[in-house]
Amino acid sequence: MPMVIYLDNNATTCIDPDVLAVMMPYLSDFYGNPSSMHSFGGQVGTAVQDARGQVAQLLGAEDTEIVFNSCGSEGNNTAIHAALAAQPDKRHIVTTAVEHPAILNVCKHLEKKGYTVTYLSVNGQGELDLMEVEAAMTGGTALVTTMYANNETGVIFPVEQVGAIAKYYGATFHVDAVQAVG
């Protein structure tokens, strides 16, 4: 049998045996709906709440600020649409040209719905120029959305500084941090 080398771990990787061992009871024995009132649901609901607390602690957030989705794309899509719905008079979005397709696809869709999207470039090292972020901002900018860590290059974006620029201009700042934790 030929040796196979898997080089796409940034997209999906084999589950760690320790993680599988912790998850197995919830895949075989504790399968109740966590929102249900019965004991099967209650056991799973407690586990979900515990996990929510662990994620909150990791991120320096409150338990009530953590929402679980089926995937990062769903979470990003929900956050972007909610941010835009909160500012219906603003129709401009600032993002980068190197975002994950989950972001780029929703931005392309929003352009068809009448939004203007500015796609910022990165330099040869994959870095974002903060002066370009500032130059892209307008009074009509509703949203600035960037990744935290690039899923292909590993470059870390200066999200604190980008967030400060967005805040200064009254725009919501969304960070796709799917690849950043861990």
PDB file of N, CA and C in Angstrom, residues 1 42 86 89 113 130 146 152-153:
ATOM      1  N   MET A   1       0.845  -1.182   0.000  1.00  0.00           N
ATOM      2  CA  MET A   1       0.000   0.000   0.000  1.00  0.00           C
ATOM      3  C   MET A   1       0.891   1.246   0.000  1.00  0.00           C
ATOM      4  N   GLY A  42     -31.445  16.761  29.888  1.00  0.00           N
ATOM      5  CA  GLY A  42     -30.790  17.479  30.981  1.00  0.00           C
ATOM      6  C   GLY A  42     -29.316  17.162  31.091  1.00  0.00           C
ATOM      7  N   ALA A  86     -28.707  45.725  11.987  1.00  0.00           N
ATOM      8  CA  ALA A  86     -28.721  46.729  13.058  1.00  0.00           C
ATOM      9  C   ALA A  86     -28.419  48.133  12.543  1.00  0.00           C
ATOM     10  N   ASP A  89     -29.290  51.766   7.377  1.00  0.00           N
ATOM     11  CA  ASP A  89     -28.995  52.930   6.538  1.00  0.00           C
ATOM     12  C   ASP A  89     -27.559  52.943   6.034  1.00  0.00           C
ATOM     13  N   LYS A 113     -27.158  42.600  -3.519  1.00  0.00           N
ATOM     14  CA  LYS A 113     -28.289  43.190  -2.792  1.00  0.00           C
ATOM     15  C   LYS A 113     -28.122  44.699  -2.605  1.00  0.00           C
ATOM     16  N   LEU A 130      -2.781  48.929   7.887  1.00  0.00           N
ATOM     17  CA  LEU A 130      -3.791  49.656   8.660  1.00  0.00           C
ATOM     18  C   LEU A 130      -4.163  50.988   8.023  1.00  0.00           C
ATOM     19  N   THR A 146     -12.750  40.981   9.210  1.00  0.00           N
ATOM     20  CA  THR A 146     -11.453  40.394   8.875  1.00  0.00           C
ATOM     21  C   THR A 146     -11.274  39.097   9.648  1.00  0.00           C
ATOM     22  N   GLU A 152      -4.598  29.764   5.612  1.00  0.00           N
ATOM     23  CA  GLU A 152      -3.631  29.156   4.695  1.00  0.00           C
ATOM     24  C   GLU A 152      -2.197  29.556   5.001  1.00  0.00           C
ATOM     25  N   THR A 153      -1.990  30.792   5.468  1.00  0.00           N
ATOM     26  CA  THR A 153      -0.627  31.278   5.695  1.00  0.00           C
ATOM     27  C   THR A 153      -0.251  31.349   7.165  1.00  0.00           C
TER      28      THR A 153
END
